[in-house]
PDB file of C-alpha atoms in Angstrom:
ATOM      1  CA  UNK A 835       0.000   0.000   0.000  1.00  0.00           C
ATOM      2  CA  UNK A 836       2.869   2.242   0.314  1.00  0.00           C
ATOM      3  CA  UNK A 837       2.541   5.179  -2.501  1.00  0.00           C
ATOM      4  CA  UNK A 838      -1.380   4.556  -2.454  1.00  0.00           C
ATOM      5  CA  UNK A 839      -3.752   7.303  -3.013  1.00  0.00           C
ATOM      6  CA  UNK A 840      -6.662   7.583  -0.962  1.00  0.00           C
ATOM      7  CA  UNK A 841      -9.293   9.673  -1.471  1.00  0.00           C
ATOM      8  CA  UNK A 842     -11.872  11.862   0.480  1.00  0.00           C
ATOM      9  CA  UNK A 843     -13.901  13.091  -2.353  1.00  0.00           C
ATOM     10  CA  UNK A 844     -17.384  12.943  -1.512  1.00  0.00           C
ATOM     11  CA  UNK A 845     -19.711  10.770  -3.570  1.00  0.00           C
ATOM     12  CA  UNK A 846     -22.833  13.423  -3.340  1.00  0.00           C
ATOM     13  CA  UNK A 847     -21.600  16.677  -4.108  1.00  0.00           C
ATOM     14  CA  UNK A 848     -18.302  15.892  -5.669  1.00  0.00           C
ATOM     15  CA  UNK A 849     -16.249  17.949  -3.222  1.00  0.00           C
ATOM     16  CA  UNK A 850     -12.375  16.752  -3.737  1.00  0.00           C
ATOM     17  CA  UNK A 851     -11.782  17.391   0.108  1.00  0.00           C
ATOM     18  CA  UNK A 852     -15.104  18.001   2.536  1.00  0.00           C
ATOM     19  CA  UNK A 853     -14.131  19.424   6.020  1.00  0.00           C
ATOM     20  CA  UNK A 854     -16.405  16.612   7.844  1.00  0.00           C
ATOM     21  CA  UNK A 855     -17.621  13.775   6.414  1.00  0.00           C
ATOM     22  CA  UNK A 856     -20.300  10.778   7.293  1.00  0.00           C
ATOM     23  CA  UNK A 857     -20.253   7.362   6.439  1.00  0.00           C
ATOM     24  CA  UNK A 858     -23.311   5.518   5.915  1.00  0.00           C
ATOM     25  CA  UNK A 859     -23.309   2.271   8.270  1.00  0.00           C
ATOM     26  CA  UNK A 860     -25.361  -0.055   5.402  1.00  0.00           C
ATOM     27  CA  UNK A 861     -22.792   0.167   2.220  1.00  0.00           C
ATOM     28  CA  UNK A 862     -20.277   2.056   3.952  1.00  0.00           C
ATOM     29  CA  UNK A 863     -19.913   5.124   1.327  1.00  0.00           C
ATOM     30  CA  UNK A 864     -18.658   8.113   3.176  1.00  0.00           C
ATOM     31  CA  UNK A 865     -20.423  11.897   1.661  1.00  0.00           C
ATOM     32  CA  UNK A 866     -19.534  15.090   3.627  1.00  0.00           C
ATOM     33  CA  UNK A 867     -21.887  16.119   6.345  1.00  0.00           C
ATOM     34  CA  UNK A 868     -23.546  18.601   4.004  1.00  0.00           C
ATOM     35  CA  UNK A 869     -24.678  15.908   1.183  1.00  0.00           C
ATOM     36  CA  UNK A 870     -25.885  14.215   4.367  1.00  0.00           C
ATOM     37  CA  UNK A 871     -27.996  17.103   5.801  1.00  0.00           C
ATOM     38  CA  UNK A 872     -29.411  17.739   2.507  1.00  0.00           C
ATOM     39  CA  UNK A 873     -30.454  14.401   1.889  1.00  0.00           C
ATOM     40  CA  UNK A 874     -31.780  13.150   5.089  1.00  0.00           C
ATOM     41  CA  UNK A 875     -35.172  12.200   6.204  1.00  0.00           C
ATOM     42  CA  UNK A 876     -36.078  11.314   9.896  1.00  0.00           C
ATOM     43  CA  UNK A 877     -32.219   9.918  10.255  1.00  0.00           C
ATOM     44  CA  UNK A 878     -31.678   8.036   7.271  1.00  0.00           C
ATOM     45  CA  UNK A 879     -30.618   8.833   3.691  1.00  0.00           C
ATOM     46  CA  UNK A 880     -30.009   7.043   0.465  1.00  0.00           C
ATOM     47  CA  UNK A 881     -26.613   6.733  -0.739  1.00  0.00           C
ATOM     48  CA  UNK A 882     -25.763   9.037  -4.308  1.00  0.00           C
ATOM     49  CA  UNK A 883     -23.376   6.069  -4.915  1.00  0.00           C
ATOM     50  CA  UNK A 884     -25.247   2.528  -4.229  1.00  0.00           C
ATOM     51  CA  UNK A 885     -28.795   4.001  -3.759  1.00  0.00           C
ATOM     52  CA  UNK A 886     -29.167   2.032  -1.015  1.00  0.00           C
ATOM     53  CA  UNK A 887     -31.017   3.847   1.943  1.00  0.00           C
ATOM     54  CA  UNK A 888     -29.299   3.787   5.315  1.00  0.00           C
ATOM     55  CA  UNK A 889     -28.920   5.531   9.027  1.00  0.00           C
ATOM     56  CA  UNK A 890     -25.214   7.476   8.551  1.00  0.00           C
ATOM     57  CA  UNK A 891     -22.409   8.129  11.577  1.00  0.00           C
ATOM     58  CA  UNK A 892     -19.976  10.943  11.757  1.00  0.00           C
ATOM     59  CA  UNK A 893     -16.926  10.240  10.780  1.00  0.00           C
ATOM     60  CA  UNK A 894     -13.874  11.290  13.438  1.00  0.00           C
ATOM     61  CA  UNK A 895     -11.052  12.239  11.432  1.00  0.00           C
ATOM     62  CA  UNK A 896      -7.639  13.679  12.783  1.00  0.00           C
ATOM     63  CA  UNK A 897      -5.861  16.573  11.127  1.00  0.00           C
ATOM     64  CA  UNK A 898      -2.759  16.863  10.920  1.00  0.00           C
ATOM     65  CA  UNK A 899      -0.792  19.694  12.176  1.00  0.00           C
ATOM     66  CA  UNK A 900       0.139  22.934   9.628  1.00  0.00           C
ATOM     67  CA  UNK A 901       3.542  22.254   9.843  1.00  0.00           C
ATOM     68  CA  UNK A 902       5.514  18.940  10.679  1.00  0.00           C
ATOM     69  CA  UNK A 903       7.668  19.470  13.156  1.00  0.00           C
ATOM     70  CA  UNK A 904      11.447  19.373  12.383  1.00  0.00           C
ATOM     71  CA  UNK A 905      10.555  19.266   8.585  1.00  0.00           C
ATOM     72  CA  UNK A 906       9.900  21.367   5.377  1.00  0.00           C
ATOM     73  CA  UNK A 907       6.547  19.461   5.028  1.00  0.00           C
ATOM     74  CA  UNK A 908       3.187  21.811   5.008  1.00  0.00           C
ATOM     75  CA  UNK A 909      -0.265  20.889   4.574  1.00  0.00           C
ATOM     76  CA  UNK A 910      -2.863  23.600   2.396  1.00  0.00           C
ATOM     77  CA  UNK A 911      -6.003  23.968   4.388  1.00  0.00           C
ATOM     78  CA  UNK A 912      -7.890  22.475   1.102  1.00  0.00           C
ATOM     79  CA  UNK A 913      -5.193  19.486   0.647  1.00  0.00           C
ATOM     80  CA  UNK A 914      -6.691  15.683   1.164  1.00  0.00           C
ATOM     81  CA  UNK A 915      -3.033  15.310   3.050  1.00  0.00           C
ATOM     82  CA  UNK A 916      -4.270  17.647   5.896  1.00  0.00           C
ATOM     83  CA  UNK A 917      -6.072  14.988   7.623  1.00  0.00           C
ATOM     84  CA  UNK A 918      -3.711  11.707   9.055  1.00  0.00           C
ATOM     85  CA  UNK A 919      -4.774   8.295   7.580  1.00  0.00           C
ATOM     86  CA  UNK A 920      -2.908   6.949  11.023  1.00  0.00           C
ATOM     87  CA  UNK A 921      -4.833   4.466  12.892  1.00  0.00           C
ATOM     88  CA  UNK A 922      -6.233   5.753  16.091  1.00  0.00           C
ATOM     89  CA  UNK A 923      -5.508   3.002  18.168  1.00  0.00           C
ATOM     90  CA  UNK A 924      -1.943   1.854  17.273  1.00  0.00           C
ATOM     91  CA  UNK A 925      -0.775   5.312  15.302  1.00  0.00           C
ATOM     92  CA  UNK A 926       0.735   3.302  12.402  1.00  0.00           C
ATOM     93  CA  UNK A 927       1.023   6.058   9.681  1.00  0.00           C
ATOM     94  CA  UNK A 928      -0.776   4.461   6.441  1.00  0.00           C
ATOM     95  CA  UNK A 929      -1.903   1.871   7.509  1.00  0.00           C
ATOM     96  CA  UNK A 930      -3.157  -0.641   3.975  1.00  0.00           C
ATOM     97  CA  UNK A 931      -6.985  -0.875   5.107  1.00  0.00           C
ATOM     98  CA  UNK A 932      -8.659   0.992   7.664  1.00  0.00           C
ATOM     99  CA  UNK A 933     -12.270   0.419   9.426  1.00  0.00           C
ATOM    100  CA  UNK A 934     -14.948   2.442  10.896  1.00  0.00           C
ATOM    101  CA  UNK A 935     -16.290   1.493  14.573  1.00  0.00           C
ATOM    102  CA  UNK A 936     -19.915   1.410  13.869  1.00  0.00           C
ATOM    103  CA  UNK A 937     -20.655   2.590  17.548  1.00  0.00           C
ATOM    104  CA  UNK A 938     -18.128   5.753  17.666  1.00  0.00           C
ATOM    105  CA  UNK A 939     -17.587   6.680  14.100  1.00  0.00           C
ATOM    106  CA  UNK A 940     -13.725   6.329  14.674  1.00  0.00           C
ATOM    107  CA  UNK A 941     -10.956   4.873  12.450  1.00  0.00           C
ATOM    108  CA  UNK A 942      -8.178   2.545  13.536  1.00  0.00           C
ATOM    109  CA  UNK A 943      -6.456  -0.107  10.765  1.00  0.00           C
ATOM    110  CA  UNK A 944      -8.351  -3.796  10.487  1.00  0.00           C
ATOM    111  CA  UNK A 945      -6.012  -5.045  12.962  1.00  0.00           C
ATOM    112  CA  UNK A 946      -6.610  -2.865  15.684  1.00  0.00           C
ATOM    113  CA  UNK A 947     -10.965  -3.524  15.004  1.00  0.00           C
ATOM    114  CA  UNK A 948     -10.193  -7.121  14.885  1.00  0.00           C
ATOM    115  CA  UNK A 949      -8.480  -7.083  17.909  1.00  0.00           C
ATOM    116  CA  UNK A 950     -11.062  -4.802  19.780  1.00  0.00           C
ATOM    117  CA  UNK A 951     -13.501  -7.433  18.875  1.00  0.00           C
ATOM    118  CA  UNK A 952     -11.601  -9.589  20.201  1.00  0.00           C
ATOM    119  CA  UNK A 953     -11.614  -8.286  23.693  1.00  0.00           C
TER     120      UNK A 953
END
């Protein structure tokens, strides 16, 4: 996964880089919290991408800081790479596949949710 491009566009509205986005628990699209407004109706919406209608959860995503400490590196306010892809629970960087906890709306890589569920 290393040089892979992720992306945060936002399968409603089209928006390259939405400040807050939702993720829809039943196909597991994410639109930005706008598209999600927009479209609701009494807490559920149907998805611009799989049409299928579902309840949505915000997602809790962690920006990264303006400038990285002890390096050229600096994030645009409108840049995809202001926001960390870093797994919540462990910190690994980029991690290959990430997962949403349904109950929270928080990301951590698939080993760190298959280990929750583990107990």
């Amino acid at each position: 996964a290393a040089g892979a491009r992720f992306s945060r566009l936002c399968r409603g509205c089209n928006n390259p880089n939405p400040p807050d986005r939702v993720i829809l628990t039943a196909c597991r699209h994410a639109v930005c919290r706008a598209c999600a407004a927009a479209r609701a109706t009494n807490a559920m919406m149907e998805c611009p991408d799989c049409v299928k209608h579902s309840f949505f959860l915000r997602l809790y995503e962690e920006e990264r800081a303006s400038v990285v400490e002890g390096t050229n590196v600096s994030y645009q306010a409108n840049d995809a790479s202001t926001f960390s892809r870093a797994c919540g629970v462990c910190y690994a960087p980029n991690p290959a596949v990430r997962a949403v906890v349904k109950t929270s709306g928080h990301i951590a890589c698939l080993a760190c949710i298959e280990q929750l569920k583990r107990g």
